[in-house]
Each structure stands twice: as C-alpha cells, then as structure tokens.
Amino acid sequence: MQLTGRERTGLVVLGSTGTIGRLVLEIASRHRDRIRVIGLSAGANASLLASQAATFGPEVVVLADPAGAAAFERQVSGRWRGDFICGDQGLQRLAAWRGADVVINGIVGAAGLRPSLAALQAGRRLGLANKESLVMAGGLVKRALREFGGELIPVDSEHSAIFQCLAGRDPAAVRRIVLTASGGPFRGLAPDALARVTPAEALRHPTWQMGPRITVDSATLFNKGMELIEACWLFDLPLERVDVLIHPQSIVHGLVETTDGSLIAQLSAPDMRLPIQLAISHPERWGASGAYCDLAAMGSLTFETPDEDRFPCLGLARMAFQSGGTAPAVANAADEILVKGFLAGRIPFHGIADGLRAVLKGHAVVAEPSLEQILEADAWARGQAKAFVIEKGAMGPLAGGGERGAGRSI
C-alpha cells in the first residue's frame, strides 16, 4: 500500500484520548491540508472525546464504555454530527471504516489486538503503537498482513528507527539489529536499594512522558523485552539477532549492523511525534513535528549492556518468546496485573519479576494458538497474577480474570 499524498489521507485514531492519540491529533491539526480525521475512539473519557469530535469533525466516533454514552451525547450536542457507536465491537468496525487510509492503534492493552487484525484484514495501513498486538499474536498479525494486502508501520520510536535504517536494504546484508533503552529511573541503583523503591519513584521516568504501566515496565526493563518480541515479528529476525543497549540520552533509537561490520543508526530528539508522523506520511517526510536534534548540545552519547541480574524482566520476556505459542501473551497479561499490584503498594518492585516468573512457570503453552486460545491464555494469566498479588501482598480487589490454560509446560 502506497499513499501518494495527492489527496488528504483518511485517518482513524484508535485510543484518541490517550498519550499517543493526543499526539496523533496534534499532528493532524498541524497538517490539515494533508490529513482528514475520519474516525476517533476512546475507552471511557467521554468528555475529551466529545471535544475532539467537535474539533475534527470525524465521520464516526466510538466510545468503548457504554456508561459514558449519555455524557458524550450531551457534551457534543450541536457541535458534531456523525455516527456514534458504543461498545468494544465498535472498535473493529472503526478499524475497517470506509475511507480510512491509515489506522493508528494507540489503544493500551489486549483490547488493541482485535482492532489491529481488523485494520489489516481490511487492507489498511496500520500504524502500530499497541505492543500487545504483536506480543500476544505476532503470528496472526503477520498472517493477516500477508493475506489481505495491508501495511504495518511501527510507531514505537525504537522500531521506527529500525524500520528507517532497513529501508531499501538487502535483508541478507543485515547481521543484527540493536534496540536502545534509556535504562529507566533505577539504572544505577544498587540491588538492595531496588528492593525499597516506591511506585512514585518508578513513575519518574528520566526521558519520556508515558502512561503508568509502560513507565513501570521501562523501570523493570520488561517494556524492552516486549519490544524485543515485537522486533522479531516486525523484521522477521530470530531472537539471537536482536540485541539491547542501554543508552540514557535516548538520542540513538536503534541501530542496524550489517554483515561487513558497519553500524547504521537513526538519531533524533526523544519525541514521539516523529515516529507517529512518519507512520502517516511514509514514504514522504514532512516538516519536523517536534524539535530538531542538536548533537552539540547533547555533549556525549553513552552505551552500556543491560544488567539482567538486577532487571530480570528483560530475560523473562526473552524466555517467553523462546517458549513460543501462548507464552508471550501470558507474560504480557501477568505483567499488567503485577504492575497494578506494585502501583497499589501490594507487592514490592521485585515482586513484578517474581510474579512473572511464577506465572510463566505454571503455564502450559499452546504451541500454535488460535485467537480464542490466545485470549484464554491472557485471561488465565490475569487470574494467576491476581492470585500472586493477593497471596504476597495485602488483600483487596484487583482487576484480573480467567482461569484456563492448556498445552505443554514451559
């Protein structure tokens, strides 16, 4: 799929009220001569969704939580006319909406998987910021990509960097790719100090402004483990040819090493607007959506190997991918619940890794799962992680669910 730029690009934004979604609409506002917003969706933020609908005038708006329908309709009355759909099923309809050229999936969590598949099955360009789509169901996503003629462009800064470095390059000439990581707020912390870190400290990321789960995942390095899995699917590489380097300045976002030893890197200021805009404009490059990169002002760029003894979640994610099948979906779901438990003060920081290890150990992997089996594994893992949090921490309600899992053990 190639967008020519001769007509305005029809854009659908899934998760328009979240961090990624708001940046997408900032870019759309700056490039109204190039972008036509035709669809928006939100989970429960009816007020912001109503404001966005009134500003951009999309054809269709989806609110996943029906409880907010009345508030949305009241706030948007007289300011917007279009199709309004309530409920999760509307997300799949929106992802395949007529006239959509590009679908940006900024939904957080497993809820983004079905819309990703729907967009690709409709032959759309999918700008993917939803990690779970590839982590949970990379095989299904790649199959939809092959069978229906859509296009997948990553929105994560690291994967966008590799996408740019690989452009036009012979795959046989690529020895390995390298994803960079800031190292999070606890990079230099001693092991005994790590045991005492608080949720407030974990949420103070040194570089990026992100949602709470991804911020904690960056502190544990589980987020980089998820990105390893994504990279293997995106670029058709085995795990041993995808590496991670800690790069605290977050200027080099990814590198490709060729067979002759050359390193090709993508550098830019740490600003998510660049990869988002590229996912919409590719193969064109529009004016800078954020700050240009001033290397002289940076002074120096440093790199180091991640310490997986102190941050075992990176290795646990790698182990899940090596186990294959439903294991990555289980790791993702368990981590989501464990992070909630940490943020609620019920388990310590190292409890995230301990719980993740326990859930993965207890899971019976389904080697070549269907979508239904992936979702069953997701639900099972949430239930197991919830039980771990309750056993190890304070009693109390915690979102979870699911009790099933079958197949071979890790």
Coordinates of C-alpha atoms in Angstrom, one line a residue:
M1 CA 0.0 0.0 0.0
Q2 CA 1.5 3.4 -1.1
L3 CA -0.1 6.7 -0.1
T4 CA 0.6 9.3 -2.8
G5 CA 0.0 12.5 -0.9
R6 CA -2.1 13.8 -3.8
E7 CA -5.3 13.7 -1.7
R8 CA -5.7 14.1 2.0
T9 CA -5.0 10.9 4.0
G10 CA -8.1 9.4 5.7
L11 CA -7.0 8.9 9.3
V12 CA -8.6 6.7 12.1
V13 CA -7.2 7.1 15.6
L14 CA -7.9 4.3 18.0
G15 CA -7.3 5.5 21.6
S16 CA -7.5 9.2 20.6
T17 CA -7.7 10.4 24.3
G18 CA -4.5 8.6 25.4
T19 CA -1.0 9.8 25.2
I20 CA -0.3 8.6 21.7
G21 CA -3.8 9.5 20.4
R22 CA -3.4 13.1 21.6
L23 CA -0.1 13.4 19.8
V24 CA -1.6 12.0 16.6
L25 CA -4.3 14.6 16.7
E26 CA -1.7 17.3 17.3
I27 CA 0.0 16.2 14.1
A28 CA -3.4 16.1 12.3
S29 CA -4.1 19.6 13.4
R30 CA -0.8 20.8 12.1
H31 CA -1.3 19.1 8.7
R32 CA -5.0 19.7 8.0
D33 CA -4.1 20.1 4.3
R34 CA -2.7 16.5 4.3
I35 CA -4.8 14.7 6.8
R36 CA -8.6 14.2 7.2
V37 CA -9.6 12.7 10.5
I38 CA -12.5 10.3 9.8
G39 CA -12.7 8.3 13.0
L40 CA -11.9 8.5 16.7
S41 CA -12.2 6.1 19.6
A42 CA -11.8 6.2 23.4
G43 CA -12.2 3.8 26.2
A44 CA -14.1 5.9 28.8
N45 CA -13.0 9.5 28.5
A46 CA -16.3 10.8 27.1
S47 CA -15.6 14.5 27.8
L48 CA -12.3 14.6 25.9
L49 CA -13.7 12.5 23.1
A50 CA -16.6 14.9 22.7
S51 CA -14.1 17.8 22.5
Q52 CA -12.1 16.0 19.9
A53 CA -15.1 15.2 17.8
A54 CA -16.2 18.8 17.8
T55 CA -12.7 20.0 16.8
F56 CA -12.0 17.5 14.0
G57 CA -15.5 16.6 12.7
P58 CA -14.9 12.8 12.1
E59 CA -17.5 10.7 10.3
V60 CA -17.6 8.2 13.2
V61 CA -16.8 8.1 16.9
V62 CA -16.6 5.0 19.1
L63 CA -16.8 5.0 22.9
A64 CA -15.9 1.6 24.2
D65 CA -17.6 2.1 27.6
P66 CA -21.4 2.4 27.1
A67 CA -21.7 4.0 30.6
G68 CA -20.3 7.3 29.1
A69 CA -22.7 7.4 26.1
A70 CA -25.1 9.9 27.7
A71 CA -22.4 12.2 28.8
F72 CA -20.8 12.1 25.3
E73 CA -24.0 12.9 23.5
R74 CA -24.9 15.7 25.9
Q75 CA -21.5 17.4 25.6
V76 CA -21.3 17.0 21.8
S77 CA -24.9 18.1 21.1
G78 CA -25.0 20.8 18.4
R79 CA -21.2 20.6 17.9
W80 CA -20.8 17.4 15.9
R81 CA -22.8 15.3 13.6
G82 CA -21.8 11.8 12.6
D83 CA -22.1 8.1 13.5
F84 CA -21.7 7.3 17.2
I85 CA -21.1 3.7 18.3
C86 CA -20.9 2.3 21.8
G87 CA -19.1 -0.8 22.9
D88 CA -15.9 -2.8 22.2
Q89 CA -17.3 -4.2 18.9
G90 CA -17.3 -0.7 17.5
L91 CA -13.5 -0.6 17.6
Q92 CA -13.3 -3.3 15.0
R93 CA -15.8 -1.6 12.8
L94 CA -13.9 1.7 13.1
A95 CA -10.6 0.0 12.3
A96 CA -12.0 -1.1 8.9
W97 CA -14.0 2.0 8.3
R98 CA -14.6 3.1 4.7
G99 CA -12.3 5.8 3.5
A100 CA -9.6 5.0 6.1
D101 CA -6.1 5.0 4.6
V102 CA -4.2 4.9 7.9
V103 CA -5.3 3.5 11.2
I104 CA -3.2 4.5 14.2
N105 CA -3.7 2.0 17.0
G106 CA -2.8 3.7 20.3
I107 CA -5.1 1.5 22.5
V108 CA -3.4 0.3 25.6
G109 CA -3.5 -3.4 26.4
A110 CA -5.1 -6.5 25.0
A111 CA -8.1 -4.6 23.8
G112 CA -6.0 -3.3 20.9
L113 CA -5.5 -6.8 19.4
R114 CA -8.8 -7.3 17.6
P115 CA -8.8 -3.8 16.0
S116 CA -5.2 -4.4 14.7
L117 CA -6.4 -7.5 13.0
A118 CA -9.5 -5.8 11.7
A119 CA -7.4 -3.0 10.1
L120 CA -5.0 -5.3 8.4
Q121 CA -7.9 -7.6 7.2
A122 CA -9.4 -4.5 5.6
G123 CA -6.2 -3.8 3.8
R124 CA -5.4 -0.6 5.7
R125 CA -2.0 0.8 6.7
L126 CA -1.7 0.1 10.4
G127 CA 0.5 2.5 12.4
L128 CA 1.0 0.3 15.5
A129 CA 1.7 1.7 18.9
N130 CA -0.2 -1.2 20.6
K131 CA 2.6 -3.5 21.7
E132 CA 0.2 -6.3 22.7
S133 CA -0.9 -6.9 19.1
L134 CA 2.5 -8.4 18.2
V135 CA 3.5 -9.7 21.6
M136 CA 0.3 -11.7 22.1
A137 CA -0.4 -12.7 18.5
G138 CA 2.5 -11.9 16.2
G139 CA 1.8 -14.9 14.0
L140 CA -1.8 -13.9 13.5
V141 CA -0.9 -10.3 12.7
K142 CA 1.7 -11.4 10.2
R143 CA -0.7 -13.8 8.5
A144 CA -3.3 -11.0 8.2
L145 CA -0.7 -8.8 6.7
R146 CA 0.2 -11.4 4.1
E147 CA -3.3 -12.4 3.2
F148 CA -5.1 -9.1 2.9
G149 CA -2.5 -6.7 1.5
G150 CA -2.4 -4.2 4.3
E151 CA 0.7 -2.4 5.6
L152 CA 2.3 -2.3 9.0
I153 CA 4.4 0.6 10.1
P154 CA 5.7 0.7 13.7
V155 CA 5.1 3.7 15.9
D156 CA 7.4 2.9 18.8
S157 CA 10.5 5.1 18.4
E158 CA 12.9 2.1 18.5
H159 CA 11.0 0.1 15.9
S160 CA 10.5 3.1 13.7
A161 CA 14.3 3.6 13.9
I162 CA 15.0 0.1 12.7
F163 CA 12.3 0.5 10.0
Q164 CA 14.1 3.6 8.7
C165 CA 17.6 2.0 8.9
L166 CA 16.4 -1.1 7.0
A167 CA 14.7 0.9 4.2
G168 CA 15.8 -0.4 0.8
R169 CA 18.4 -2.7 2.4
D170 CA 19.1 -6.3 1.4
P171 CA 18.0 -8.5 4.3
A172 CA 20.9 -10.8 3.6
A173 CA 23.3 -7.9 4.4
V174 CA 21.9 -7.5 8.0
R175 CA 23.8 -9.2 10.8
R176 CA 21.7 -8.0 13.7
I177 CA 19.6 -5.1 14.9
V178 CA 20.0 -3.2 18.2
L179 CA 17.2 -1.6 20.2
T180 CA 18.2 1.1 22.7
A181 CA 16.7 1.7 26.1
S182 CA 17.0 4.6 28.5
G183 CA 17.5 2.3 31.4
G184 CA 14.7 3.9 33.3
P185 CA 15.0 5.7 36.7
F186 CA 16.8 2.9 38.5
R187 CA 19.7 2.2 36.1
G188 CA 22.4 2.9 38.6
L189 CA 20.7 1.7 41.7
A190 CA 22.2 -0.9 43.9
P191 CA 20.3 -4.2 44.3
D192 CA 19.4 -3.6 48.0
A193 CA 18.1 -0.1 47.1
L194 CA 15.9 -1.6 44.3
A195 CA 14.1 -3.6 46.9
R196 CA 12.9 -0.4 48.5
V197 CA 11.8 1.7 45.5
T198 CA 8.4 3.2 45.6
P199 CA 5.7 3.5 42.9
A200 CA 6.2 7.3 42.9
E201 CA 9.9 6.8 42.2
A202 CA 9.2 4.2 39.4
L203 CA 6.8 6.7 37.7
R204 CA 9.5 9.3 37.4
H205 CA 11.0 8.3 34.0
P206 CA 14.1 10.3 33.1
T207 CA 13.2 10.8 29.4
W208 CA 9.7 10.0 28.3
Q209 CA 6.2 11.1 29.5
M210 CA 4.1 7.9 29.3
G211 CA 1.2 6.1 30.9
P212 CA 1.8 4.4 34.3
R213 CA 2.1 0.8 33.1
I214 CA 4.6 1.5 30.4
T215 CA 6.6 3.8 32.7
V216 CA 6.9 1.0 35.3
D217 CA 7.7 -1.5 32.5
S218 CA 10.5 0.8 31.5
A219 CA 11.8 0.8 35.1
T220 CA 11.8 -3.1 35.2
L221 CA 13.0 -3.4 31.5
F222 CA 10.0 -5.6 30.7
N223 CA 9.0 -3.0 28.2
K224 CA 12.3 -3.6 26.3
G225 CA 11.6 -7.3 26.5
M226 CA 8.2 -6.7 24.8
E227 CA 10.0 -4.6 22.2
L228 CA 12.4 -7.5 21.5
I229 CA 9.4 -9.7 20.8
E230 CA 7.9 -7.1 18.6
A231 CA 11.1 -6.6 16.6
C232 CA 11.4 -10.3 15.9
W233 CA 7.9 -10.3 14.3
L234 CA 8.2 -6.9 12.6
F235 CA 11.6 -7.6 10.9
D236 CA 11.4 -11.4 10.6
L237 CA 14.6 -12.0 12.7
P238 CA 15.4 -14.7 15.2
L239 CA 15.8 -13.6 18.8
E240 CA 19.6 -14.1 18.7
R241 CA 19.9 -11.3 16.1
V242 CA 18.1 -8.7 18.2
D243 CA 20.1 -7.0 20.9
V244 CA 19.5 -4.3 23.5
L245 CA 21.8 -1.5 24.6
I246 CA 21.2 1.0 27.5
H247 CA 21.5 4.5 26.1
P248 CA 20.5 7.0 28.8
Q249 CA 20.4 10.1 26.5
S250 CA 17.6 8.5 24.2
I251 CA 19.0 10.1 21.1
V252 CA 20.0 6.9 19.2
H253 CA 16.8 5.0 18.9
G254 CA 18.0 1.9 17.0
L255 CA 20.9 0.5 15.0
V256 CA 21.4 -2.0 12.2
E257 CA 24.7 -3.8 12.0
T258 CA 25.5 -5.1 8.5
T259 CA 27.5 -8.2 7.7
D260 CA 30.6 -6.1 7.0
G261 CA 30.6 -4.6 10.5
S262 CA 29.0 -1.2 9.6
L263 CA 26.5 0.3 12.1
I264 CA 23.7 2.3 10.7
A265 CA 21.8 4.4 13.3
Q266 CA 18.7 6.6 13.5
L267 CA 19.1 9.6 15.8
S268 CA 16.5 12.2 16.8
A269 CA 15.3 14.1 19.8
P270 CA 13.2 11.9 22.2
D271 CA 9.9 13.0 20.8
M272 CA 7.1 10.5 19.9
R273 CA 5.7 12.9 17.3
L274 CA 8.4 12.0 14.8
P275 CA 7.6 8.2 14.5
I276 CA 3.9 8.9 14.7
Q277 CA 4.1 11.4 11.8
L278 CA 6.3 9.1 9.7
A279 CA 3.7 6.2 10.1
I280 CA 1.2 8.5 8.5
S281 CA 3.4 10.3 5.9
H282 CA 5.7 7.4 4.7
P283 CA 7.3 7.4 2.2
E284 CA 7.1 11.2 2.3
R285 CA 8.8 13.2 5.1
W286 CA 7.0 16.3 6.2
G287 CA 8.3 19.2 8.3
A288 CA 9.5 18.5 11.8
S289 CA 6.7 17.7 14.2
G290 CA 8.9 18.5 17.2
A291 CA 12.4 19.7 18.0
Y292 CA 15.3 19.1 15.7
C293 CA 18.3 17.2 17.3
D294 CA 21.2 19.3 18.5
L295 CA 24.1 16.9 18.9
A296 CA 26.5 19.5 20.1
A297 CA 24.1 20.4 22.9
M298 CA 24.0 16.7 23.9
G299 CA 27.7 16.7 24.6
S300 CA 28.2 12.9 24.7
L301 CA 26.3 9.7 23.9
T302 CA 26.9 6.7 26.1
F303 CA 26.0 3.0 25.9
E304 CA 26.1 0.0 28.2
T305 CA 24.9 -3.6 28.4
P306 CA 21.7 -4.1 30.4
D307 CA 22.2 -5.8 33.8
E308 CA 19.7 -8.7 33.6
D309 CA 20.6 -9.9 37.1
R310 CA 19.2 -6.7 38.6
F311 CA 16.4 -6.4 36.0
P312 CA 15.3 -10.0 35.3
C313 CA 12.1 -9.0 33.5
L314 CA 14.0 -8.5 30.3
G315 CA 15.3 -12.1 30.4
L316 CA 11.8 -13.3 31.4
A317 CA 10.3 -11.7 28.3
R318 CA 13.0 -13.3 26.2
M319 CA 12.3 -16.7 27.7
A320 CA 8.6 -16.3 27.0
F321 CA 9.3 -15.6 23.3
Q322 CA 11.6 -18.6 23.2
S323 CA 8.8 -20.8 24.6
G324 CA 6.6 -19.6 21.9
G325 CA 2.8 -20.0 21.4
T326 CA 0.8 -18.5 24.2
A327 CA 3.7 -17.8 26.5
P328 CA 4.2 -14.1 25.4
A329 CA 0.5 -13.4 25.8
V330 CA 0.7 -14.9 29.3
A331 CA 3.8 -12.8 30.2
N332 CA 2.1 -9.6 28.9
A333 CA -1.1 -10.2 30.8
A334 CA 0.6 -11.2 34.1
D335 CA 2.9 -8.2 33.9
E336 CA -0.1 -5.9 33.6
I337 CA -1.7 -7.2 36.7
L338 CA 1.6 -7.3 38.6
V339 CA 2.3 -3.7 37.8
K340 CA -1.1 -2.7 39.1
G341 CA -0.3 -4.6 42.3
F342 CA 3.0 -2.7 42.6
L343 CA 1.4 0.7 42.0
A344 CA -1.2 -0.1 44.6
G345 CA 1.5 -0.8 47.1
R346 CA 0.6 -4.5 47.5
I347 CA 3.9 -6.1 46.2
P348 CA 7.4 -4.7 46.1
F349 CA 9.3 -3.7 42.9
H350 CA 11.0 -7.1 42.7
G351 CA 7.6 -8.8 43.1
I352 CA 6.8 -7.9 39.5
A353 CA 9.6 -10.2 38.3
D354 CA 8.9 -12.8 40.9
G355 CA 5.2 -13.0 39.9
L356 CA 6.0 -13.0 36.2
R357 CA 8.4 -15.9 36.7
A358 CA 5.8 -17.9 38.8
V359 CA 3.0 -17.4 36.3
L360 CA 5.2 -18.4 33.3
K361 CA 6.4 -21.5 35.2
G362 CA 2.9 -22.6 35.8
H363 CA 1.6 -22.0 32.3
A364 CA 1.0 -24.9 29.8
V365 CA 1.9 -23.5 26.4
V366 CA -0.3 -23.9 23.4
A367 CA 2.2 -24.0 20.5
E368 CA 0.1 -22.7 17.6
P369 CA -2.8 -21.0 19.2
S370 CA -5.9 -19.6 17.6
L371 CA -7.1 -16.1 18.6
E372 CA -9.5 -17.6 21.1
Q373 CA -6.8 -19.7 22.7
I374 CA -4.6 -16.6 23.0
L375 CA -7.4 -14.7 24.7
E376 CA -8.0 -17.7 27.0
A377 CA -4.3 -17.7 27.9
D378 CA -4.5 -13.9 28.6
A379 CA -7.4 -14.4 30.9
W380 CA -5.8 -17.3 32.7
A381 CA -2.6 -15.3 33.3
R382 CA -4.5 -12.4 34.8
G383 CA -6.2 -14.8 37.2
Q384 CA -2.8 -16.3 38.2
A385 CA -1.2 -12.9 38.6
K386 CA -4.1 -11.7 40.7
A387 CA -3.7 -14.7 43.0
F388 CA 0.0 -14.0 43.3
V389 CA -0.6 -10.4 44.3
I390 CA -3.2 -11.4 46.9
E391 CA -1.0 -14.1 48.3
K392 CA 2.1 -12.0 48.5
G393 CA 0.6 -8.6 49.3
A394 CA -2.4 -7.0 51.0
M395 CA -5.8 -8.5 50.4
G396 CA -8.3 -6.5 48.4
P397 CA -10.0 -6.3 45.0
L398 CA -7.7 -6.2 41.9
A399 CA -8.8 -6.3 38.2
G400 CA -7.9 -9.7 36.8
G401 CA -9.9 -12.7 35.4
G402 CA -9.7 -16.0 33.7
E403 CA -8.9 -19.4 35.0
R404 CA -8.0 -21.5 31.9
G405 CA -4.8 -22.7 30.2
A406 CA -3.8 -25.9 28.5
G407 CA -1.0 -27.5 26.5
R408 CA 2.7 -28.1 27.2
S409 CA 4.6 -26.6 30.1
I410 CA 7.4 -24.2 29.9

